[in-house]
């Protein structure tokens, strides 16, 4: 069972006037098979947590530890993290000009699996995964994220998730900008991967909407760069009714 353990994580970003601490002591353990929702107000540091786990160079870890099955994740390069099974679906996926979806997926799969997937089975695998996500076949020939609609970007992220089969999946605001139909399709994709029991999911979201489709095992409220409260699915219902005010009062991010 893969286990991601985050202990007392502190992260800063370079801002005007010097480094600014965004994460202020995050503690979280995610096991394979579990789904954790991370919920919190804008600016509380949710994306910073996601990027820090994936190894984005803009974020400097100033304290704490992150391990995957006891291995030091913070010592790993971005590629090594991906190979170790950490997957990040970004809140704002970036364009990769000149690289088709098809090539991108195969290159990623080769990197993560350690060998190129056999062409014939791979083509079938991709085709079937695209069908399940109601993605048009012509999509495979387009350049990654170039001119993609919000919904297309998110479906593409879930397509990667389905094909790469990580042990830890970090999904940052995968519900943002989706209409009801796209939200359902994307959620079904996440649930399919979840049902394998082989992935631990960190579902980062501002709104409770996606939790109607993906039922979390644990819910954490994120405020001011750390987890302010943890509970079960009922905590999300409380947030739906009461919002985040109780957690940000007096604290704010400054
Ligand atoms: N690269 C960066 N440079 C400067 N400030 C940043 C950077 N990334 C995040 N921040 C700041 O860190 C805080 C947390 O941002 P973020 O992690 O995106 O929050 P959330 O995802 O919860 O909305 C915000 O105040 C944001 O402005
Ligand atoms: Mg964010």
PDB file of C-alpha atoms and ligand atoms in Angstrom:
ATOM      1  CA  UNK A   1       0.000   0.000   0.000  1.00  0.00           C
ATOM      2  CA  UNK A   2       1.520   3.314  -1.083  1.00  0.00           C
ATOM      3  CA  UNK A   3       1.370   5.986   1.597  1.00  0.00           C
ATOM      4  CA  UNK A   4       2.089   9.678   1.166  1.00  0.00           C
ATOM      5  CA  UNK A   5       3.062  11.314   4.429  1.00  0.00           C
ATOM      6  CA  UNK A   6       3.297  15.066   4.767  1.00  0.00           C
ATOM      7  CA  UNK A   7       4.672  16.294   8.051  1.00  0.00           C
ATOM      8  CA  UNK A   8       4.911  19.915   9.230  1.00  0.00           C
ATOM      9  CA  UNK A   9       5.433  21.176   5.676  1.00  0.00           C
ATOM     10  CA  UNK A  10       6.457  24.809   5.317  1.00  0.00           C
ATOM     11  CA  UNK A  11       6.721  26.390   1.864  1.00  0.00           C
ATOM     12  CA  UNK A  12       7.635  29.893   0.716  1.00  0.00           C
ATOM     13  CA  UNK A  13       7.408  31.712  -2.603  1.00  0.00           C
ATOM     14  CA  UNK A  14       9.646  34.491  -3.825  1.00  0.00           C
ATOM     15  CA  UNK A  15       7.546  37.645  -3.693  1.00  0.00           C
ATOM     16  CA  UNK A  16       8.332  41.326  -3.994  1.00  0.00           C
ATOM     17  CA  UNK A  17      10.118  42.324  -0.823  1.00  0.00           C
ATOM     18  CA  UNK A  18      11.470  38.832  -0.163  1.00  0.00           C
ATOM     19  CA  UNK A  19      10.208  35.309   0.416  1.00  0.00           C
ATOM     20  CA  UNK A  20       6.689  34.869   1.721  1.00  0.00           C
ATOM     21  CA  UNK A  21       5.587  31.846   3.693  1.00  0.00           C
ATOM     22  CA  UNK A  22       2.446  30.276   2.221  1.00  0.00           C
ATOM     23  CA  UNK A  23       2.316  26.818   3.806  1.00  0.00           C
ATOM     24  CA  UNK A  24       2.678  26.958   7.560  1.00  0.00           C
ATOM     25  CA  UNK A  25       2.913  23.433   8.869  1.00  0.00           C
ATOM     26  CA  UNK A  26       0.788  21.013   6.822  1.00  0.00           C
ATOM     27  CA  UNK A  27       0.255  17.527   8.262  1.00  0.00           C
ATOM     28  CA  UNK A  28      -1.522  14.956   6.105  1.00  0.00           C
ATOM     29  CA  UNK A  29      -1.346  11.240   5.396  1.00  0.00           C
ATOM     30  CA  UNK A  30      -2.917   9.805   2.245  1.00  0.00           C
ATOM     31  CA  UNK A  31      -3.024   6.057   1.665  1.00  0.00           C
ATOM     32  CA  UNK A  32      -3.640   4.225  -1.573  1.00  0.00           C
ATOM     33  CA  UNK A  33      -7.386   3.622  -1.911  1.00  0.00           C
ATOM     34  CA  UNK A  34      -8.380   6.716   0.089  1.00  0.00           C
ATOM     35  CA  UNK A  35      -9.986   9.904  -1.187  1.00  0.00           C
ATOM     36  CA  UNK A  36      -9.260  13.096   0.729  1.00  0.00           C
ATOM     37  CA  UNK A  37     -11.026  16.345  -0.108  1.00  0.00           C
ATOM     38  CA  UNK A  38      -9.017  19.481   0.644  1.00  0.00           C
ATOM     39  CA  UNK A  39     -11.388  22.415   0.866  1.00  0.00           C
ATOM     40  CA  UNK A  40     -10.653  26.018   1.603  1.00  0.00           C
ATOM     41  CA  UNK A  41     -11.057  29.646   0.653  1.00  0.00           C
ATOM     42  CA  UNK A  42      -9.207  31.218  -2.259  1.00  0.00           C
ATOM     43  CA  UNK A  43      -5.649  32.088  -1.417  1.00  0.00           C
ATOM     44  CA  UNK A  44      -5.374  29.652   1.478  1.00  0.00           C
ATOM     45  CA  UNK A  45      -2.512  27.757  -0.185  1.00  0.00           C
ATOM     46  CA  UNK A  46      -4.234  24.726  -1.729  1.00  0.00           C
ATOM     47  CA  UNK A  47      -2.519  25.048  -5.119  1.00  0.00           C
ATOM     48  CA  UNK A  48       0.774  25.792  -3.384  1.00  0.00           C
ATOM     49  CA  UNK A  49       0.448  22.431  -1.628  1.00  0.00           C
ATOM     50  CA  UNK A  50      -0.269  20.713  -4.959  1.00  0.00           C
ATOM     51  CA  UNK A  51       2.685  22.337  -6.731  1.00  0.00           C
ATOM     52  CA  UNK A  52       5.026  21.696  -3.827  1.00  0.00           C
ATOM     53  CA  UNK A  53       4.198  17.989  -3.868  1.00  0.00           C
ATOM     54  CA  UNK A  54       4.807  17.839  -7.622  1.00  0.00           C
ATOM     55  CA  UNK A  55       8.122  19.684  -7.304  1.00  0.00           C
ATOM     56  CA  UNK A  56       7.422  23.026  -8.992  1.00  0.00           C
ATOM     57  CA  UNK A  57      10.656  25.077  -8.835  1.00  0.00           C
ATOM     58  CA  UNK A  58       8.899  28.294  -7.783  1.00  0.00           C
ATOM     59  CA  UNK A  59       8.054  26.886  -4.371  1.00  0.00           C
ATOM     60  CA  UNK A  60      10.769  26.513  -1.758  1.00  0.00           C
ATOM     61  CA  UNK A  61      10.307  24.000   1.015  1.00  0.00           C
ATOM     62  CA  UNK A  62      11.674  25.624   4.156  1.00  0.00           C
ATOM     63  CA  UNK A  63      10.715  22.926   6.639  1.00  0.00           C
ATOM     64  CA  UNK A  64       9.031  19.587   7.175  1.00  0.00           C
ATOM     65  CA  UNK A  65       9.042  16.294   5.303  1.00  0.00           C
ATOM     66  CA  UNK A  66       7.169  14.540   2.491  1.00  0.00           C
ATOM     67  CA  UNK A  67       7.641  10.813   2.008  1.00  0.00           C
ATOM     68  CA  UNK A  68       6.098   8.227  -0.292  1.00  0.00           C
ATOM     69  CA  UNK A  69       6.473   4.750   1.206  1.00  0.00           C
ATOM     70  CA  UNK A  70       9.243   6.139   3.346  1.00  0.00           C
ATOM     71  CA  UNK A  71      11.166   7.567   0.373  1.00  0.00           C
ATOM     72  CA  UNK A  72      12.021  11.272   0.575  1.00  0.00           C
ATOM     73  CA  UNK A  73       9.877  12.955  -2.104  1.00  0.00           C
ATOM     74  CA  UNK A  74      11.476  16.365  -1.573  1.00  0.00           C
ATOM     75  CA  UNK A  75      14.831  14.953  -2.711  1.00  0.00           C
ATOM     76  CA  UNK A  76      13.315  13.759  -6.004  1.00  0.00           C
ATOM     77  CA  UNK A  77      13.260  15.683  -9.297  1.00  0.00           C
ATOM     78  CA  UNK A  78       9.894  16.344 -10.946  1.00  0.00           C
ATOM     79  CA  UNK A  79      10.435  13.316 -13.230  1.00  0.00           C
ATOM     80  CA  UNK A  80      11.381  11.066 -10.345  1.00  0.00           C
ATOM     81  CA  UNK A  81       8.230  12.056  -8.504  1.00  0.00           C
ATOM     82  CA  UNK A  82       6.119  11.160 -11.526  1.00  0.00           C
ATOM     83  CA  UNK A  83       7.890   7.813 -11.847  1.00  0.00           C
ATOM     84  CA  UNK A  84       7.360   7.193  -8.133  1.00  0.00           C
ATOM     85  CA  UNK A  85       3.629   7.516  -8.831  1.00  0.00           C
ATOM     86  CA  UNK A  86       2.764  11.127  -7.985  1.00  0.00           C
ATOM     87  CA  UNK A  87       0.389  12.738 -10.480  1.00  0.00           C
ATOM     88  CA  UNK A  88      -0.771  16.367 -10.537  1.00  0.00           C
ATOM     89  CA  UNK A  89      -3.741  17.660 -12.502  1.00  0.00           C
ATOM     90  CA  UNK A  90      -3.177  21.403 -12.423  1.00  0.00           C
ATOM     91  CA  UNK A  91      -5.811  24.034 -11.717  1.00  0.00           C
ATOM     92  CA  UNK A  92      -4.584  25.934 -14.793  1.00  0.00           C
ATOM     93  CA  UNK A  93      -3.079  23.389 -17.214  1.00  0.00           C
ATOM     94  CA  UNK A  94      -0.341  24.846 -19.418  1.00  0.00           C
ATOM     95  CA  UNK A  95      -0.116  24.853 -23.224  1.00  0.00           C
ATOM     96  CA  UNK A  96       2.534  22.696 -24.831  1.00  0.00           C
ATOM     97  CA  UNK A  97       2.874  24.156 -28.338  1.00  0.00           C
ATOM     98  CA  UNK A  98       3.885  21.753 -31.095  1.00  0.00           C
ATOM     99  CA  UNK A  99       3.161  18.627 -29.036  1.00  0.00           C
ATOM    100  CA  UNK A 100       0.043  16.643 -29.861  1.00  0.00           C
ATOM    101  CA  UNK A 101      -2.112  15.071 -27.168  1.00  0.00           C
ATOM    102  CA  UNK A 102      -1.302  11.683 -28.674  1.00  0.00           C
ATOM    103  CA  UNK A 103       2.489  12.190 -28.452  1.00  0.00           C
ATOM    104  CA  UNK A 104       2.263  13.783 -25.057  1.00  0.00           C
ATOM    105  CA  UNK A 105       0.339  10.842 -23.602  1.00  0.00           C
ATOM    106  CA  UNK A 106       2.709   8.260 -25.065  1.00  0.00           C
ATOM    107  CA  UNK A 107       5.795  10.138 -23.866  1.00  0.00           C
ATOM    108  CA  UNK A 108       4.303  10.478 -20.387  1.00  0.00           C
ATOM    109  CA  UNK A 109       3.324   6.811 -20.257  1.00  0.00           C
ATOM    110  CA  UNK A 110       6.832   5.806 -21.403  1.00  0.00           C
ATOM    111  CA  UNK A 111       8.399   7.967 -18.689  1.00  0.00           C
ATOM    112  CA  UNK A 112       6.134   6.677 -15.934  1.00  0.00           C
ATOM    113  CA  UNK A 113       6.143   2.994 -16.934  1.00  0.00           C
ATOM    114  CA  UNK A 114       9.857   2.904 -17.702  1.00  0.00           C
ATOM    115  CA  UNK A 115       9.282   1.501 -21.218  1.00  0.00           C
ATOM    116  CA  UNK A 116       7.332   2.528 -24.283  1.00  0.00           C
ATOM    117  CA  UNK A 117       3.853   0.989 -24.326  1.00  0.00           C
ATOM    118  CA  UNK A 118       3.374  -1.527 -27.153  1.00  0.00           C
ATOM    119  CA  UNK A 119       1.918   0.487 -29.995  1.00  0.00           C
ATOM    120  CA  UNK A 120      -1.046  -1.694 -30.823  1.00  0.00           C
ATOM    121  CA  UNK A 121      -2.385  -2.127 -27.294  1.00  0.00           C
ATOM    122  CA  UNK A 122      -1.586   1.506 -26.552  1.00  0.00           C
ATOM    123  CA  UNK A 123      -3.676   2.847 -29.420  1.00  0.00           C
ATOM    124  CA  UNK A 124      -6.587   0.748 -28.212  1.00  0.00           C
ATOM    125  CA  UNK A 125      -6.056   1.807 -24.606  1.00  0.00           C
ATOM    126  CA  UNK A 126      -6.112   5.500 -25.523  1.00  0.00           C
ATOM    127  CA  UNK A 127      -9.102   5.122 -27.817  1.00  0.00           C
ATOM    128  CA  UNK A 128     -11.144   3.387 -25.135  1.00  0.00           C
ATOM    129  CA  UNK A 129     -10.169   5.869 -22.429  1.00  0.00           C
ATOM    130  CA  UNK A 130     -11.156   8.738 -24.737  1.00  0.00           C
ATOM    131  CA  UNK A 131     -14.505   7.128 -25.454  1.00  0.00           C
ATOM    132  CA  UNK A 132     -15.229   6.735 -21.751  1.00  0.00           C
ATOM    133  CA  UNK A 133     -14.580  10.454 -21.297  1.00  0.00           C
ATOM    134  CA  UNK A 134     -16.670  11.389 -24.376  1.00  0.00           C
ATOM    135  CA  UNK A 135     -13.621  12.919 -26.057  1.00  0.00           C
ATOM    136  CA  UNK A 136     -13.741  13.188 -29.841  1.00  0.00           C
ATOM    137  CA  UNK A 137     -11.016  11.098 -31.588  1.00  0.00           C
ATOM    138  CA  UNK A 138      -9.722  14.186 -33.459  1.00  0.00           C
ATOM    139  CA  UNK A 139      -8.706  15.603 -30.096  1.00  0.00           C
ATOM    140  CA  UNK A 140      -5.634  13.345 -30.054  1.00  0.00           C
ATOM    141  CA  UNK A 141      -4.067  15.311 -32.909  1.00  0.00           C
ATOM    142  CA  UNK A 142      -4.459  18.724 -31.324  1.00  0.00           C
ATOM    143  CA  UNK A 143      -1.628  20.433 -29.452  1.00  0.00           C
ATOM    144  CA  UNK A 144      -1.750  20.042 -25.687  1.00  0.00           C
ATOM    145  CA  UNK A 145      -4.076  22.616 -24.152  1.00  0.00           C
ATOM    146  CA  UNK A 146      -3.758  24.975 -27.157  1.00  0.00           C
ATOM    147  CA  UNK A 147      -7.155  26.585 -27.547  1.00  0.00           C
ATOM    148  CA  UNK A 148      -8.755  23.937 -25.326  1.00  0.00           C
ATOM    149  CA  UNK A 149     -11.953  24.951 -23.608  1.00  0.00           C
ATOM    150  CA  UNK A 150     -12.047  24.717 -19.823  1.00  0.00           C
ATOM    151  CA  UNK A 151     -13.900  21.412 -20.081  1.00  0.00           C
ATOM    152  CA  UNK A 152     -11.465  19.979 -22.643  1.00  0.00           C
ATOM    153  CA  UNK A 153      -8.502  20.819 -20.413  1.00  0.00           C
ATOM    154  CA  UNK A 154     -10.039  19.022 -17.463  1.00  0.00           C
ATOM    155  CA  UNK A 155     -11.020  15.980 -19.513  1.00  0.00           C
ATOM    156  CA  UNK A 156      -7.481  15.811 -20.844  1.00  0.00           C
ATOM    157  CA  UNK A 157      -6.170  15.798 -17.251  1.00  0.00           C
ATOM    158  CA  UNK A 158      -8.480  12.909 -16.365  1.00  0.00           C
ATOM    159  CA  UNK A 159      -7.466  11.090 -19.561  1.00  0.00           C
ATOM    160  CA  UNK A 160      -3.868  11.280 -18.317  1.00  0.00           C
ATOM    161  CA  UNK A 161      -4.984  10.062 -14.899  1.00  0.00           C
ATOM    162  CA  UNK A 162      -6.719   7.041 -16.423  1.00  0.00           C
ATOM    163  CA  UNK A 163      -3.749   6.146 -18.607  1.00  0.00           C
ATOM    164  CA  UNK A 164      -0.915   6.821 -16.176  1.00  0.00           C
ATOM    165  CA  UNK A 165      -2.477   5.123 -13.136  1.00  0.00           C
ATOM    166  CA  UNK A 166      -0.535   6.938 -10.415  1.00  0.00           C
ATOM    167  CA  UNK A 167      -0.500   5.776  -6.797  1.00  0.00           C
ATOM    168  CA  UNK A 168      -1.119   9.341  -5.569  1.00  0.00           C
ATOM    169  CA  UNK A 169      -3.314  11.671  -7.638  1.00  0.00           C
ATOM    170  CA  UNK A 170      -3.535  15.364  -6.791  1.00  0.00           C
ATOM    171  CA  UNK A 171      -6.499  16.948  -8.550  1.00  0.00           C
ATOM    172  CA  UNK A 172      -6.463  20.727  -8.192  1.00  0.00           C
ATOM    173  CA  UNK A 173      -9.899  22.273  -8.816  1.00  0.00           C
ATOM    174  CA  UNK A 174     -10.748  19.691 -11.440  1.00  0.00           C
ATOM    175  CA  UNK A 175     -14.367  20.853 -11.182  1.00  0.00           C
ATOM    176  CA  UNK A 176     -13.707  24.487 -12.024  1.00  0.00           C
ATOM    177  CA  UNK A 177     -15.304  25.764 -15.203  1.00  0.00           C
ATOM    178  CA  UNK A 178     -17.221  22.567 -15.915  1.00  0.00           C
ATOM    179  CA  UNK A 179     -20.882  22.465 -16.849  1.00  0.00           C
ATOM    180  CA  UNK A 180     -23.046  19.775 -15.254  1.00  0.00           C
ATOM    181  CA  UNK A 181     -22.504  17.203 -18.024  1.00  0.00           C
ATOM    182  CA  UNK A 182     -18.733  17.654 -18.102  1.00  0.00           C
ATOM    183  CA  UNK A 183     -18.602  17.529 -14.312  1.00  0.00           C
ATOM    184  CA  UNK A 184     -20.377  14.177 -14.359  1.00  0.00           C
ATOM    185  CA  UNK A 185     -18.091  12.738 -17.048  1.00  0.00           C
ATOM    186  CA  UNK A 186     -14.951  13.936 -15.277  1.00  0.00           C
ATOM    187  CA  UNK A 187     -16.197  12.666 -11.891  1.00  0.00           C
ATOM    188  CA  UNK A 188     -17.017   9.263 -13.384  1.00  0.00           C
ATOM    189  CA  UNK A 189     -13.433   9.111 -14.659  1.00  0.00           C
ATOM    190  CA  UNK A 190     -12.054   9.872 -11.205  1.00  0.00           C
ATOM    191  CA  UNK A 191     -14.373   7.276  -9.668  1.00  0.00           C
ATOM    192  CA  UNK A 192     -13.310   4.604 -12.199  1.00  0.00           C
ATOM    193  CA  UNK A 193      -9.684   5.099 -11.235  1.00  0.00           C
ATOM    194  CA  UNK A 194     -10.631   5.179  -7.577  1.00  0.00           C
ATOM    195  CA  UNK A 195     -12.523   1.883  -7.815  1.00  0.00           C
ATOM    196  CA  UNK A 196      -9.310   0.105  -8.743  1.00  0.00           C
ATOM    197  CA  UNK A 197      -8.304   0.759  -5.121  1.00  0.00           C
ATOM    198  CA  UNK A 198      -4.822   1.561  -6.392  1.00  0.00           C
ATOM    199  CA  UNK A 199      -4.825   5.331  -6.087  1.00  0.00           C
ATOM    200  CA  UNK A 200      -4.831   7.700  -3.144  1.00  0.00           C
ATOM    201  CA  UNK A 201      -6.593  10.890  -4.196  1.00  0.00           C
ATOM    202  CA  UNK A 202      -6.169  14.444  -3.000  1.00  0.00           C
ATOM    203  CA  UNK A 203      -9.222  16.220  -4.336  1.00  0.00           C
ATOM    204  CA  UNK A 204      -8.646  19.950  -3.977  1.00  0.00           C
ATOM    205  CA  UNK A 205     -11.790  22.018  -4.334  1.00  0.00           C
ATOM    206  CA  UNK A 206     -13.290  25.315  -3.314  1.00  0.00           C
ATOM    207  CA  UNK A 207     -16.876  24.235  -3.890  1.00  0.00           C
ATOM    208  CA  UNK A 208     -18.775  21.212  -2.549  1.00  0.00           C
ATOM    209  CA  UNK A 209     -20.404  20.601  -5.957  1.00  0.00           C
ATOM    210  CA  UNK A 210     -18.003  17.869  -7.115  1.00  0.00           C
ATOM    211  CA  UNK A 211     -18.468  16.018  -3.811  1.00  0.00           C
ATOM    212  CA  UNK A 212     -21.959  15.093  -4.925  1.00  0.00           C
ATOM    213  CA  UNK A 213     -20.299  12.861  -7.518  1.00  0.00           C
ATOM    214  CA  UNK A 214     -17.107  11.887  -5.729  1.00  0.00           C
ATOM    215  CA  UNK A 215     -17.688  10.914  -2.109  1.00  0.00           C
ATOM    216  CA  UNK A 216     -14.599  11.627  -0.029  1.00  0.00           C
ATOM    217  CA  UNK A 217     -13.483   9.357   2.818  1.00  0.00           C
ATOM    218  CA  UNK A 218     -11.943  12.332   4.600  1.00  0.00           C
ATOM    219  CA  UNK A 219     -12.516  16.091   4.376  1.00  0.00           C
ATOM    220  CA  UNK A 220      -9.946  18.674   5.462  1.00  0.00           C
ATOM    221  CA  UNK A 221     -10.495  22.392   5.773  1.00  0.00           C
ATOM    222  CA  UNK A 222      -7.488  24.333   4.564  1.00  0.00           C
ATOM    223  CA  UNK A 223      -7.013  27.870   5.890  1.00  0.00           C
ATOM    224  CA  UNK A 224      -4.022  30.154   6.237  1.00  0.00           C
ATOM    225  CA  UNK A 225      -1.593  27.587   4.872  1.00  0.00           C
ATOM    226  CA  UNK A 226      -2.473  24.649   7.079  1.00  0.00           C
ATOM    227  CA  UNK A 227      -5.224  22.165   7.835  1.00  0.00           C
ATOM    228  CA  UNK A 228      -7.618  23.822  10.266  1.00  0.00           C
ATOM    229  CA  UNK A 229     -10.011  20.920  10.744  1.00  0.00           C
ATOM    230  CA  UNK A 230     -10.445  17.328   9.544  1.00  0.00           C
ATOM    231  CA  UNK A 231     -13.494  15.120   9.490  1.00  0.00           C
ATOM    232  CA  UNK A 232     -15.634  12.836   7.391  1.00  0.00           C
ATOM    233  CA  UNK A 233     -18.010  13.648   4.520  1.00  0.00           C
ATOM    234  CA  UNK A 234     -20.319  15.466   6.974  1.00  0.00           C
ATOM    235  CA  UNK A 235     -17.722  18.241   7.283  1.00  0.00           C
ATOM    236  CA  UNK A 236     -18.347  19.130   3.626  1.00  0.00           C
ATOM    237  CA  UNK A 237     -22.062  19.539   4.367  1.00  0.00           C
ATOM    238  CA  UNK A 238     -21.224  21.897   7.178  1.00  0.00           C
ATOM    239  CA  UNK A 239     -19.022  23.946   4.827  1.00  0.00           C
ATOM    240  CA  UNK A 240     -21.783  23.999   2.222  1.00  0.00           C
ATOM    241  CA  UNK A 241     -24.087  25.619   4.789  1.00  0.00           C
ATOM    242  CA  UNK A 242     -21.721  27.811   6.726  1.00  0.00           C
ATOM    243  CA  UNK A 243     -18.886  28.645   4.328  1.00  0.00           C
ATOM    244  CA  UNK A 244     -15.302  29.226   5.418  1.00  0.00           C
ATOM    245  CA  UNK A 245     -15.826  32.349   7.474  1.00  0.00           C
ATOM    246  CA  UNK A 246     -15.265  30.658  10.805  1.00  0.00           C
ATOM    247  CA  UNK A 247     -11.829  29.519   9.662  1.00  0.00           C
ATOM    248  CA  UNK A 248     -10.500  32.739   8.168  1.00  0.00           C
ATOM    249  CA  UNK A 249     -11.786  35.192  10.774  1.00  0.00           C
ATOM    250  CA  UNK A 250      -8.979  37.235  12.239  1.00  0.00           C
ATOM    251  CA  UNK A 251      -6.385  35.063  10.523  1.00  0.00           C
ATOM    252  CA  UNK A 252      -6.580  35.969   6.822  1.00  0.00           C
ATOM    253  CA  UNK A 253      -3.475  35.264   4.784  1.00  0.00           C
ATOM    254  CA  UNK A 254      -1.500  38.341   5.704  1.00  0.00           C
TER     255      UNK A 254
HETATM  256  N1  LIG B   1       4.206  31.955  -7.534  1.00  0.00           N
HETATM  257  C1  LIG B   1       3.688  32.779  -6.608  1.00  0.00           C
HETATM  258  N2  LIG B   1       4.196  34.018  -6.429  1.00  0.00           N
HETATM  259  C2  LIG B   1       3.692  34.849  -5.486  1.00  0.00           C
HETATM  260  N3  LIG B   1       2.658  34.548  -4.689  1.00  0.00           N
HETATM  261  C3  LIG B   1       2.117  33.341  -4.821  1.00  0.00           C
HETATM  262  C4  LIG B   1       2.581  32.386  -5.786  1.00  0.00           C
HETATM  263  N4  LIG B   1       1.838  31.265  -5.702  1.00  0.00           N
HETATM  264  C5  LIG B   1       0.942  31.503  -4.717  1.00  0.00           C
HETATM  265  N5  LIG B   1       1.106  32.746  -4.204  1.00  0.00           N
HETATM  266  C6  LIG B   1       0.301  33.342  -3.121  1.00  0.00           C
HETATM  267  O1  LIG B   1       0.103  32.346  -2.149  1.00  0.00           O
HETATM  268  C7  LIG B   1      -1.204  32.405  -1.634  1.00  0.00           C
HETATM  269  C8  LIG B   1      -1.875  31.050  -1.809  1.00  0.00           C
HETATM  270  O2  LIG B   1      -2.133  30.815  -3.191  1.00  0.00           O
HETATM  271  P1  LIG B   1      -2.697  29.442  -3.736  1.00  0.00           P
HETATM  272  O3  LIG B   1      -1.832  28.345  -3.268  1.00  0.00           O
HETATM  273  O4  LIG B   1      -2.882  29.595  -5.207  1.00  0.00           O
HETATM  274  O5  LIG B   1      -4.107  29.378  -2.992  1.00  0.00           O
HETATM  275  P2  LIG B   1      -5.446  28.576  -3.376  1.00  0.00           P
HETATM  276  O6  LIG B   1      -5.096  27.541  -4.378  1.00  0.00           O
HETATM  277  O7  LIG B   1      -5.898  28.032  -2.068  1.00  0.00           O
HETATM  278  O8  LIG B   1      -6.405  29.585  -3.909  1.00  0.00           O
HETATM  279  C9  LIG B   1      -1.900  33.541  -2.359  1.00  0.00           C
HETATM  280  O9  LIG B   1      -1.867  34.687  -1.541  1.00  0.00           O
HETATM  281  C10 LIG B   1      -1.076  33.703  -3.605  1.00  0.00           C
HETATM  282  O10 LIG B   1      -1.120  35.033  -4.062  1.00  0.00           O
HETATM  283 MG1  LIG B   2      -5.789  27.079  -6.237  1.00  0.00          MG
END
